[in-house]
CSV table of C-alpha atoms and ligand atoms in Angstrom, one decimal:
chain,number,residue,atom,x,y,z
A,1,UNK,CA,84.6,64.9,91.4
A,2,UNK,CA,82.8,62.4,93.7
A,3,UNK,CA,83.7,58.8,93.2
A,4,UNK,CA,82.9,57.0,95.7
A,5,UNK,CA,80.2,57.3,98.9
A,6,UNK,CA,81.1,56.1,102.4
A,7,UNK,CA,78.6,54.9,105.1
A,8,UNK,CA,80.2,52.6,107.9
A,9,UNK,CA,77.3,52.1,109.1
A,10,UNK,CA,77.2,54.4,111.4
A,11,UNK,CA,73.5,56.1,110.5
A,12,UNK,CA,72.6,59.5,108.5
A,13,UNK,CA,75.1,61.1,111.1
A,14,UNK,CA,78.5,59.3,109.4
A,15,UNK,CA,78.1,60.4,105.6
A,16,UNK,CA,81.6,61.7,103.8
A,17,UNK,CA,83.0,61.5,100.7
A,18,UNK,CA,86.3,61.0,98.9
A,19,UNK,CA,87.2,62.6,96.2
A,20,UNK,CA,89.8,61.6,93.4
A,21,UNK,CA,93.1,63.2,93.7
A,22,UNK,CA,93.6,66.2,91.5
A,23,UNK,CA,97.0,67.7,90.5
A,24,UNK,CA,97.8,69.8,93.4
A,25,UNK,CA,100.0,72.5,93.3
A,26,UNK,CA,100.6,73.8,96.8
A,27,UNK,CA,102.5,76.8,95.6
A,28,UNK,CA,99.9,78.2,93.1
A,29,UNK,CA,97.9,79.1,96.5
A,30,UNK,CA,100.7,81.4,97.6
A,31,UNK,CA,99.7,84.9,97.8
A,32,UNK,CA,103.4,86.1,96.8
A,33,UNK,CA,105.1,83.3,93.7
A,34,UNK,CA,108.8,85.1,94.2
A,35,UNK,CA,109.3,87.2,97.7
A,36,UNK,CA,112.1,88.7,96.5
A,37,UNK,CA,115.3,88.2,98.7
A,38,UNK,CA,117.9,91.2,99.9
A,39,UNK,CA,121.3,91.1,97.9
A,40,UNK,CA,122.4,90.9,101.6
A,41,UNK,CA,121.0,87.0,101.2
A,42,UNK,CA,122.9,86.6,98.5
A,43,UNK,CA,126.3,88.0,99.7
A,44,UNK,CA,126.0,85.8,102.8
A,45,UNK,CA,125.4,82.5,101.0
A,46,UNK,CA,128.5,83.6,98.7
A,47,UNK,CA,131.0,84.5,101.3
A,48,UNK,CA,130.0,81.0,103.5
A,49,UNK,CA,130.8,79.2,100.4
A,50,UNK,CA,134.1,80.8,98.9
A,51,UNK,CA,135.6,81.5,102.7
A,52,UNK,CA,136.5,85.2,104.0
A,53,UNK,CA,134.8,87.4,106.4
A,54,UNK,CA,131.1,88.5,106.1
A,55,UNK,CA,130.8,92.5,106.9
A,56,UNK,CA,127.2,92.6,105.2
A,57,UNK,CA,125.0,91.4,108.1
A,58,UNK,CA,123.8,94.0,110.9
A,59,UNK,CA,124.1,91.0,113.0
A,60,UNK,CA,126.2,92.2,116.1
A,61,UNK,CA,128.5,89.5,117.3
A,62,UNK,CA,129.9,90.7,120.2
A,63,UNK,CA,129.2,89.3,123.6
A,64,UNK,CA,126.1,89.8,125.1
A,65,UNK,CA,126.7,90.7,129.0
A,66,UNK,CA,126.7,88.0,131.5
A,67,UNK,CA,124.0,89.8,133.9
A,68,UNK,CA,121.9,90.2,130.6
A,69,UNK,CA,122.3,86.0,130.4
A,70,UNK,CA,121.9,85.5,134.0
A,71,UNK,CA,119.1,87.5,134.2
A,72,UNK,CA,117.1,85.1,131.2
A,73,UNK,CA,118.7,81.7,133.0
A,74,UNK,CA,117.2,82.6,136.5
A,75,UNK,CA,113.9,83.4,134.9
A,76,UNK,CA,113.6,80.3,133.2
A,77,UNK,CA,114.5,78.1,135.9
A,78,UNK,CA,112.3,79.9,138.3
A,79,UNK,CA,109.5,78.8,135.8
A,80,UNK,CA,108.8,82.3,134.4
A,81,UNK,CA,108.2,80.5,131.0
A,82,UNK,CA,104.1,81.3,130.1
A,83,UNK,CA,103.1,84.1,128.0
A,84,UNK,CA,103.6,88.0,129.8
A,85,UNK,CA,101.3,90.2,129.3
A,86,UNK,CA,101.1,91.8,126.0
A,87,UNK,CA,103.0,94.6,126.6
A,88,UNK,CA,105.8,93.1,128.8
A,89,UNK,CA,106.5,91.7,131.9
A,90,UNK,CA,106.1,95.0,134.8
A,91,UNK,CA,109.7,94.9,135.9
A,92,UNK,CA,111.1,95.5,132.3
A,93,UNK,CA,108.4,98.2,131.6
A,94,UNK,CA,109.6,99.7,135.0
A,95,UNK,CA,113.5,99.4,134.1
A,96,UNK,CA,112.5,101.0,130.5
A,97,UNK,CA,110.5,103.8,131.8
A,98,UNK,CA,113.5,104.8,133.9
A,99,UNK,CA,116.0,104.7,131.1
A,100,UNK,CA,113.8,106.3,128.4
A,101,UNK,CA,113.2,109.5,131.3
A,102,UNK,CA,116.8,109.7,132.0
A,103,UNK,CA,118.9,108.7,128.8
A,104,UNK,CA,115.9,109.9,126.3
A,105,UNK,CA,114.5,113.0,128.5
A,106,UNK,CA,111.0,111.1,127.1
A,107,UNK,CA,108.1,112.9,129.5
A,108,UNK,CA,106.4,109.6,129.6
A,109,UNK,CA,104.9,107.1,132.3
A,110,UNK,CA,104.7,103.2,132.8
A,111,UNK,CA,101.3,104.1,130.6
A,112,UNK,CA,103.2,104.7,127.7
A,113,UNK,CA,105.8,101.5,127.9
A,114,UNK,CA,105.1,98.4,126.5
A,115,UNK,CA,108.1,95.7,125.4
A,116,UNK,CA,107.7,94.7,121.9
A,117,UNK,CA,108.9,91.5,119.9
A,118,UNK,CA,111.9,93.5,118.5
A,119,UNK,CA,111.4,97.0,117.6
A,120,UNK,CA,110.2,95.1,114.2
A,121,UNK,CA,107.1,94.2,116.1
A,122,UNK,CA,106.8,97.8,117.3
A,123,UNK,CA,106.5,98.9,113.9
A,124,UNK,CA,104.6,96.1,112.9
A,125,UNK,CA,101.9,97.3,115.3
A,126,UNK,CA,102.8,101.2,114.7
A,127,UNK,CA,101.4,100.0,110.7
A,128,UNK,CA,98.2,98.1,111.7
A,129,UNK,CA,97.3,100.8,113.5
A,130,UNK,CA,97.4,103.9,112.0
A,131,UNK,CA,97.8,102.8,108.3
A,132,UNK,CA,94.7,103.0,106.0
A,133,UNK,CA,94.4,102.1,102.3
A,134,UNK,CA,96.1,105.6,100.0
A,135,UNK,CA,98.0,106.5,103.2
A,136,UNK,CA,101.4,107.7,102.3
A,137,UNK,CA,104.5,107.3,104.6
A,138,UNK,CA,107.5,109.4,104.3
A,139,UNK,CA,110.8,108.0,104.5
A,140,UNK,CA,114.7,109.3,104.6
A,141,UNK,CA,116.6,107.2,102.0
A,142,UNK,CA,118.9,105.8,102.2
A,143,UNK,CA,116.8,103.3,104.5
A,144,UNK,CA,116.8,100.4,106.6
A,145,UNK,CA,115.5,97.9,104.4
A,146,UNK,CA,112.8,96.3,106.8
A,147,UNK,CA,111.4,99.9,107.2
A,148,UNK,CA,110.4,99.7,103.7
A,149,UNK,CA,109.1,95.7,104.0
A,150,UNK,CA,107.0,95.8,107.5
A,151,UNK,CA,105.1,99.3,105.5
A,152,UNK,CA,104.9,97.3,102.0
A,153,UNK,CA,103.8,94.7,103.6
A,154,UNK,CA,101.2,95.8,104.7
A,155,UNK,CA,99.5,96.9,101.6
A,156,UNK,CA,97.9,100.1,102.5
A,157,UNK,CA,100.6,102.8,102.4
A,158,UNK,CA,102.8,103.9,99.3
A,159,UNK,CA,106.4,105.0,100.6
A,160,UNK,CA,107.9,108.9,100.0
A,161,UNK,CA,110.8,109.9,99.9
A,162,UNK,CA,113.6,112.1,101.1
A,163,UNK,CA,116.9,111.8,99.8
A,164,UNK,CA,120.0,112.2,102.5
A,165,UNK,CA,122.8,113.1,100.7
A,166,UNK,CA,126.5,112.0,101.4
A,167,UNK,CA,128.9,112.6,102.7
A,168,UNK,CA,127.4,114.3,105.8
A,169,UNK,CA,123.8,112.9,105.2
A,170,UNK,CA,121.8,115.8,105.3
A,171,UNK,CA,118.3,116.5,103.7
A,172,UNK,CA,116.3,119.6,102.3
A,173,UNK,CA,113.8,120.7,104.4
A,174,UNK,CA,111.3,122.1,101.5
A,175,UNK,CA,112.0,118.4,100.0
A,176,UNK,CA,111.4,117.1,103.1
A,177,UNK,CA,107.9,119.4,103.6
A,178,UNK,CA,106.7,119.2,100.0
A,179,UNK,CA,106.9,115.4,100.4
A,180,UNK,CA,103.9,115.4,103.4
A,181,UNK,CA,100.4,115.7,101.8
A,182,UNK,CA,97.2,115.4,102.7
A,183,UNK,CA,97.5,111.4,102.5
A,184,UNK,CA,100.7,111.1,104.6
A,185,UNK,CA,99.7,109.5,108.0
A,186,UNK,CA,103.5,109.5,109.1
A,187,UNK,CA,106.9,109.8,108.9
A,188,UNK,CA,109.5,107.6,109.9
A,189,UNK,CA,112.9,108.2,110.8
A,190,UNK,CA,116.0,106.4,112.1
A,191,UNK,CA,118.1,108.0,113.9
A,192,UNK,CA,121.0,106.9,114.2
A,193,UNK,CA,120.7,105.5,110.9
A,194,UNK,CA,121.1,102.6,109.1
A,195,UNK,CA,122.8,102.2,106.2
A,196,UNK,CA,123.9,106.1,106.7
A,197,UNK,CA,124.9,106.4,110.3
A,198,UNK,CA,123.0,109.6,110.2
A,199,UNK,CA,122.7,111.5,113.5
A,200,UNK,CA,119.7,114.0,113.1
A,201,UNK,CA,120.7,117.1,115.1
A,202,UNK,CA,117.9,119.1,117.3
A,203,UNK,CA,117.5,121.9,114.8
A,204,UNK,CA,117.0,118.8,112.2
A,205,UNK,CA,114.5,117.1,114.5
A,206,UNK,CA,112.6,120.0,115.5
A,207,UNK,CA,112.2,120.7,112.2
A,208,UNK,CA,110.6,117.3,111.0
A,209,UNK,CA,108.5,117.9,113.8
A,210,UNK,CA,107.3,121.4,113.4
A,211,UNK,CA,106.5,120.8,109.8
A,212,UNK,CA,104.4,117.6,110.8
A,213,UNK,CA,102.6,119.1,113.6
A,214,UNK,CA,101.2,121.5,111.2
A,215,UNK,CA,99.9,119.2,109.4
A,216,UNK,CA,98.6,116.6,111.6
A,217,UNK,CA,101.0,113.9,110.5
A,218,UNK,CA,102.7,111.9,113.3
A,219,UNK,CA,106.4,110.9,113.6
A,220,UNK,CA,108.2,107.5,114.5
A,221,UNK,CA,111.5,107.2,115.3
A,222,UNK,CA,113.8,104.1,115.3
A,223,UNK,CA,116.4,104.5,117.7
A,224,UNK,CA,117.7,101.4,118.2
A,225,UNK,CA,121.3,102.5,118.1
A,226,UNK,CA,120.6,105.4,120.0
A,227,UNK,CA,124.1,104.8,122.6
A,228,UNK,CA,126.0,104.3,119.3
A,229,UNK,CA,127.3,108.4,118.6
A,230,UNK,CA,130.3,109.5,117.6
A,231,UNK,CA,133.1,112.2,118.3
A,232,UNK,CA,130.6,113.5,121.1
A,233,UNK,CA,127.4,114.2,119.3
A,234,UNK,CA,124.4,113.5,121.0
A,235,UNK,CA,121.7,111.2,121.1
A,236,UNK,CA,118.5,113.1,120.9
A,237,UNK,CA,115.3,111.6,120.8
A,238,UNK,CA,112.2,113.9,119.2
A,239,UNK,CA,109.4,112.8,121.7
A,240,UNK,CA,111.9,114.8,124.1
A,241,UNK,CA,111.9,118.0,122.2
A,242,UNK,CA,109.3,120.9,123.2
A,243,UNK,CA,105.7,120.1,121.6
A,244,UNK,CA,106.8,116.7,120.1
A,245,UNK,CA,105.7,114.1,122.8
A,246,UNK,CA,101.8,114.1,121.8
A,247,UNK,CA,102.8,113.5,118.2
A,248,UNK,CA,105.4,111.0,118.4
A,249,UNK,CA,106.0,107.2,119.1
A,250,UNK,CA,109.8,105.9,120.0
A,251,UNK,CA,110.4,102.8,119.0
A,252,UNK,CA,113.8,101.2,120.4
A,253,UNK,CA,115.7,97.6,120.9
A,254,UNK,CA,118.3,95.9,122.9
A,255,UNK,CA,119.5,93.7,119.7
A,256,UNK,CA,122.2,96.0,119.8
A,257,UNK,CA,122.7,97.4,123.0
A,258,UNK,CA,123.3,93.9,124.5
A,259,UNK,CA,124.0,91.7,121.2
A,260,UNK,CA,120.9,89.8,121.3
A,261,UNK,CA,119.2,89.5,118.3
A,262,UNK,CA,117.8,86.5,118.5
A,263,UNK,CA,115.9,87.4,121.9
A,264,UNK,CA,113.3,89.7,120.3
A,265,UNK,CA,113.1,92.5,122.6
A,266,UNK,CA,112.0,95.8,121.8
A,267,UNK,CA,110.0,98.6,122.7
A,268,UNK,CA,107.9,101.4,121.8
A,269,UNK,CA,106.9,104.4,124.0
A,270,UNK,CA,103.5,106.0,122.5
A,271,UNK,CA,101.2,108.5,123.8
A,272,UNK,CA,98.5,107.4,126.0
A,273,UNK,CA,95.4,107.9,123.2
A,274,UNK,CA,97.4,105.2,121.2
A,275,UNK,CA,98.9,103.0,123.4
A,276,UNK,CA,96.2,100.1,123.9
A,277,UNK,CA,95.9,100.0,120.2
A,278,UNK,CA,99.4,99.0,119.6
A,279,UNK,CA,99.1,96.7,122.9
A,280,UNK,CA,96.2,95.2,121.4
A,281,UNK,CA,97.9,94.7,118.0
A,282,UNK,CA,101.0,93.6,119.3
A,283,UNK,CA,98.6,90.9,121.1
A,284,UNK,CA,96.5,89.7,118.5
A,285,UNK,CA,99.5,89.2,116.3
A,286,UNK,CA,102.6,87.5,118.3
A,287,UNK,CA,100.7,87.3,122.0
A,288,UNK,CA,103.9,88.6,123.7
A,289,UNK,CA,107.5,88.9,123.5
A,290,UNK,CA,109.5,86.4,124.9
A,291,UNK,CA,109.2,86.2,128.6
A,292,UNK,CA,112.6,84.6,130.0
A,293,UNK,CA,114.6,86.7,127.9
A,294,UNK,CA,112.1,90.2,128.8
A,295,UNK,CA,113.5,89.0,132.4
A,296,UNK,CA,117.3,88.9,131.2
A,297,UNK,CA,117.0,92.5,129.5
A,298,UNK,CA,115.9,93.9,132.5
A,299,UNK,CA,118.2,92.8,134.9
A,300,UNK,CA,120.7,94.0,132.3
A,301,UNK,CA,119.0,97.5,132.5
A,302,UNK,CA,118.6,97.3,136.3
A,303,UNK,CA,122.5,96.4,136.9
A,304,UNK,CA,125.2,97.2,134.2
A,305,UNK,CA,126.2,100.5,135.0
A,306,UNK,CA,126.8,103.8,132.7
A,307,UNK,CA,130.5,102.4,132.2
A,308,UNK,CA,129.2,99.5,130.2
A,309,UNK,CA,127.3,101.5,127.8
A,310,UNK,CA,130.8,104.2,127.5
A,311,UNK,CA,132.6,101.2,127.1
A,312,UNK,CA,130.8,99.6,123.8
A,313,UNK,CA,130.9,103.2,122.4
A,314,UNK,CA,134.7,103.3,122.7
A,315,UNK,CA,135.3,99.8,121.6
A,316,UNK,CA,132.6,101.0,118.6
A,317,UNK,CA,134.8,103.8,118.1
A,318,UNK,CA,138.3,102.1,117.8
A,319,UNK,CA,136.2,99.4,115.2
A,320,UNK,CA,134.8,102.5,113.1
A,321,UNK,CA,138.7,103.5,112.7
A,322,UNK,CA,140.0,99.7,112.1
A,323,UNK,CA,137.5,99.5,109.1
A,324,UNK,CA,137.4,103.0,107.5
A,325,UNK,CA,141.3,103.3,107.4
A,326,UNK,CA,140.8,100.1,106.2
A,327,UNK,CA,138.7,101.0,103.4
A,328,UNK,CA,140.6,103.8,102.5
A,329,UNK,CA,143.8,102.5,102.2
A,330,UNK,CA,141.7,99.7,99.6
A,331,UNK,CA,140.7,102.8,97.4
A,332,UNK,CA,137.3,103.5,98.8
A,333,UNK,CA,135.8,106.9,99.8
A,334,UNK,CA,134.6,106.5,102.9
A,335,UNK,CA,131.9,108.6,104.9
A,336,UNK,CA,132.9,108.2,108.7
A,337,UNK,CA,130.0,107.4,110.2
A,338,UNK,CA,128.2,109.9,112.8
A,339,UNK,CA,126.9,106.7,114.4
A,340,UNK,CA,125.6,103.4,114.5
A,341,UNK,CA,127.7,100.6,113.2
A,342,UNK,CA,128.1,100.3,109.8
A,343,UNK,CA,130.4,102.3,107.0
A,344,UNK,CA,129.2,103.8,103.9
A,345,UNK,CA,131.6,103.7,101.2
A,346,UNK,CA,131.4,104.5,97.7
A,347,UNK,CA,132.9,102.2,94.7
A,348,UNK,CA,133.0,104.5,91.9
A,349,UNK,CA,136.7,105.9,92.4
A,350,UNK,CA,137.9,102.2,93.5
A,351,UNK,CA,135.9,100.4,90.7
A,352,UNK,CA,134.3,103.1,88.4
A,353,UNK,CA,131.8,101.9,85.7
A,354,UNK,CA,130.4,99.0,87.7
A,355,UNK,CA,127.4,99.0,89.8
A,356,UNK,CA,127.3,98.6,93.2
A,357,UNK,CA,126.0,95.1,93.0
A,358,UNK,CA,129.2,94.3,90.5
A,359,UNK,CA,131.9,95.2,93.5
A,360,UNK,CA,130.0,93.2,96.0
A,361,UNK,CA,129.4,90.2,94.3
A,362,UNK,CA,132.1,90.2,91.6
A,363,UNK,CA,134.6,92.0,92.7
A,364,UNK,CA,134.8,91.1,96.5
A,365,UNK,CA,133.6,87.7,96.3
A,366,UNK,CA,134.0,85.9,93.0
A,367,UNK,CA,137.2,87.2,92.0
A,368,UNK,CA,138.8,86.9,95.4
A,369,UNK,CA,141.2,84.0,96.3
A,370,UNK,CA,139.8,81.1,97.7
A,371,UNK,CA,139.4,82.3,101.6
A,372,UNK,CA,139.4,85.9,101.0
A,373,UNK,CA,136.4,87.2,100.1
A,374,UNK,CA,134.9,90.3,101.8
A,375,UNK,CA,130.4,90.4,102.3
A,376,UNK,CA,129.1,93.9,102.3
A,377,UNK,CA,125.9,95.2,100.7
A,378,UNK,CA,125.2,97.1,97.6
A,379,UNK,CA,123.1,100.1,97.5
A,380,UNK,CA,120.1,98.4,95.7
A,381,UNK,CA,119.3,97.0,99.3
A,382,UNK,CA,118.4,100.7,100.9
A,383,UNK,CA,116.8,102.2,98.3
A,384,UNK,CA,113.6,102.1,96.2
A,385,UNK,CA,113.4,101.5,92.8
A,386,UNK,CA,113.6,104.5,91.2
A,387,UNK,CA,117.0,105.2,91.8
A,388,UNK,CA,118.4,101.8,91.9
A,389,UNK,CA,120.7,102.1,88.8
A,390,UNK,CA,121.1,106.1,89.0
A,391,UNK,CA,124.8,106.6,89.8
A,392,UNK,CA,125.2,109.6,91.6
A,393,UNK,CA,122.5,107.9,94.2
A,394,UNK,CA,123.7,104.2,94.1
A,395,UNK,CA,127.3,103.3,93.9
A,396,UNK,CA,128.0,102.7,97.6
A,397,UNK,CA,128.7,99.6,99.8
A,398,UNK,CA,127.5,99.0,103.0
A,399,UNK,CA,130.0,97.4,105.8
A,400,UNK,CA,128.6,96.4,109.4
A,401,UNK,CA,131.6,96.5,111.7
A,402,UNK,CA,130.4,95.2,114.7
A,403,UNK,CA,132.9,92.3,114.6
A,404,UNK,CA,135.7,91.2,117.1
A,405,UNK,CA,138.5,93.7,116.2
A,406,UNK,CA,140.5,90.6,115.3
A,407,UNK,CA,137.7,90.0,112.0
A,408,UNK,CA,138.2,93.4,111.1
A,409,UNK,CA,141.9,93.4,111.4
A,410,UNK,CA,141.5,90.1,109.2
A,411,UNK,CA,139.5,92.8,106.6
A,412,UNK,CA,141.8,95.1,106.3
A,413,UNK,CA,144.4,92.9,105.1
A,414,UNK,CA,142.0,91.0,102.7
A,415,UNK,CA,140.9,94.6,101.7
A,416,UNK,CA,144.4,95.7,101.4
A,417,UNK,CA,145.1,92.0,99.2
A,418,UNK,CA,142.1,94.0,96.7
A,419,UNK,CA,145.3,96.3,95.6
A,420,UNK,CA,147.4,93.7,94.5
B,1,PLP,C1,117.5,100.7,112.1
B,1,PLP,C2,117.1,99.3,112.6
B,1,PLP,N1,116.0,99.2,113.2
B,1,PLP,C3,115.6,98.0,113.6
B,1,PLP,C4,116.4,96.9,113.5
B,1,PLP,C5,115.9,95.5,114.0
B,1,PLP,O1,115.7,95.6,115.3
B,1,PLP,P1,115.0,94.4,116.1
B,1,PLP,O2,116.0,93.3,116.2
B,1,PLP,O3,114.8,95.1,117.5
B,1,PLP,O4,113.8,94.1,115.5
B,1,PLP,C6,117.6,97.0,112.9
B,1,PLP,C7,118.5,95.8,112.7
B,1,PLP,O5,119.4,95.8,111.9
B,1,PLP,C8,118.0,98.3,112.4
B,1,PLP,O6,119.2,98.4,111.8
């Protein structure tokens, strides 16, 4: 309501008004009341405050490489601190394009590079520009939880799925086919995965990929822990396979490889019909990833040699051992992971007749002694709602162990204190 009209004098030119102040309720404008948080959340917040060791975040807290560090410091400080271009600064699309020829066998060209903000922001742009509203997306469960959020999000797209099933993770490929339709614009896979540590094989890949080019549907993989495979299986990336490079955009990240997180570097490698739309996205949403630290990851890739990345993988390997034993000798039953960096294990012969969310929260962290509680991450986080509560799909834990072996030692004996 008006109450009151203002002229300072000023001529016709200076005319407001003010009106009485109404109840104002700044959060009935909010498109979302509730965003519902992870359990993950929730475990975190719980372990800080009882004490004990957190194994739920994917966080990796390892040391990122010194070049990687120098690299960002020397950028900054020779003022390379404005925007980049939108898809990267050209000496990190140049040090990509090299590794994603080599390590990937990727056919592709400094066309088809561009550095992302995380390889979140890769799929952030993958989304915005292909997904129309009714499109259907198909994805491997169990799954990455921001897979599921960033395609949500972006209220267009309903999400299929394809069960993996434990131990060894693998999938039916009728399921798998039967689940593309004429509304599915693509399917996403993550390879190696995460929460499974799935490592899709060629004859698995080839697969996907022969059953989507028939149809016209294009395929996204997440490889972000693609140097993470175990006990000599490879690391093979689809856009390398015969026939799959036109219909396929990698996405990828050095969050992991170099224990950065926080930087925000990513990539995607897309086929050159596509790529300015992604650019363009990636643009008009975040402007550019961020420059200093684009600088650091590419003097990483230009100078840590091959025995850096065989290193984490046997330090990886020796951690994979530290917690599974662990877990095992606690009660769990435990599927050794083909890669990546967390372990799958399942509660029901430990704790049978509770739910996943009852041994992570309960069991591990409430119950514990003061000190010794253990975070991991019930099933309910990786999987849509369908089978949250089913059983035979939902009573596993997810533990990250990318942790000083010293944390994890620390685990197993906390673990091992479970028995007691
Ligand atoms: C499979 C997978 N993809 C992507 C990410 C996030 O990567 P980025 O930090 O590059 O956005 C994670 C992080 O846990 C992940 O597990």
């Amino acid at each position: 309501m008006v109450t009151s009209f203002l002229d300072h004098g000023q001529g016709p030119a200076a005319v407001s008004w003010v009106e009485e102040p109404t109840a104002f309720d700044i959060r009935s404008l909010l498109t979302r009341q509730e965003l519902q948080q992870p359990a993950l959340r929730q475990v975190t917040l719980k372990v800080a405050e009882k004490g004990g060791i957190n194994l739920s975040q994917g966080t990796c807290i390892l040391p990122t490489p010194e070049v990687v560090l120098e690299g960002a410091a020397e950028a900054m400080r020779a003022g390379e601190n404005r925007y980049s271009p939108a898809d990267g600064v050209p000496r990190l699309r140049r040090a990509l394009l090299t590794k994603l020829r080599s390590f990937n066998s990727i056919p592709c060209e400094l066309g088809n590079v561009a550095v992302t903000s995380g390889s979140t922001g890769a799929l952030e742009s993958v989304c915005r520009s292909f997904l129309t509203k009714g499109d259907e997306v198909v994805l491997f469960e169990p799954s990455y939880p921001y897979h599921r959020n960033v395609i949500e999000r972006s209220e267009k797209a309903t999400i299929k799925v394809v069960p993996l099933r434990a131990p060894d993770w693998g999938f039916d490929i009728d399921e798998f086919t039967r689940a593309l339709t004429p509304r599915t614009k693509f399917v996403l896979i993550c390879n190696p995965g995460n929460p499974t540590g799935k490592v899709f094989s060629s004859e698995e890949l080839l697969a996907i990929g022969t059953a989507c080019r028939r149809r016209g549907v294009l395929c996204v993989t997440d490889e972000v822990y693609e140097y993470i495979t175990f006990d000599g299986r490879p690391h093979v990336s689809l856009a390398s396979l015969p026939g799959m490079y036109d219909h396929t955009i990698t996405i990828g990240s050095y969050s992991k490889t170099f224990a950065i997180t926080g930087w925000r570097i990513g990539y995607l490698c897309a086929p050159a019909g596509v790529y300015h739309n992604l650019r363009a996205e990636a643009d008009q949403v975040y402007i550019c990833p961020p420059t200093p630290a684009q600088h650091g990851v590419a003097k990483g890739l230009e100078k840590l040699a091959p025995k850096y990345y065989k290193d984490q993988l046997e330090s990886y390997t020796r951690k994979r051992k530290i917690l599974c034993d662990a877990l095992e000798t606690a009660g769990f039953a435990v599927c050794r992971p083909q890669g990546a960096y967390y372990v799958i294990a399942s509660t029901s012969s430990r704790f049978p007749g509770l739910t996943s969310e009852e041994v992570a929260l309960d069991m591990l962290i409430d119950r514990a002694p003061p000190g010794a509680a253990i975070g991991a991450v019930p099933a309910s986080d990786f999987l849509g709602r369908q089978v949250i509560g089913d059983p035979a799909r939902s009573n596993f834990l997810r533990f990250c162990f990318a942790m000083p072996d010293e944390m994890l030692e620390q685990a197993a004996v906390l673990l091992k204190g479970l028995n007691a």
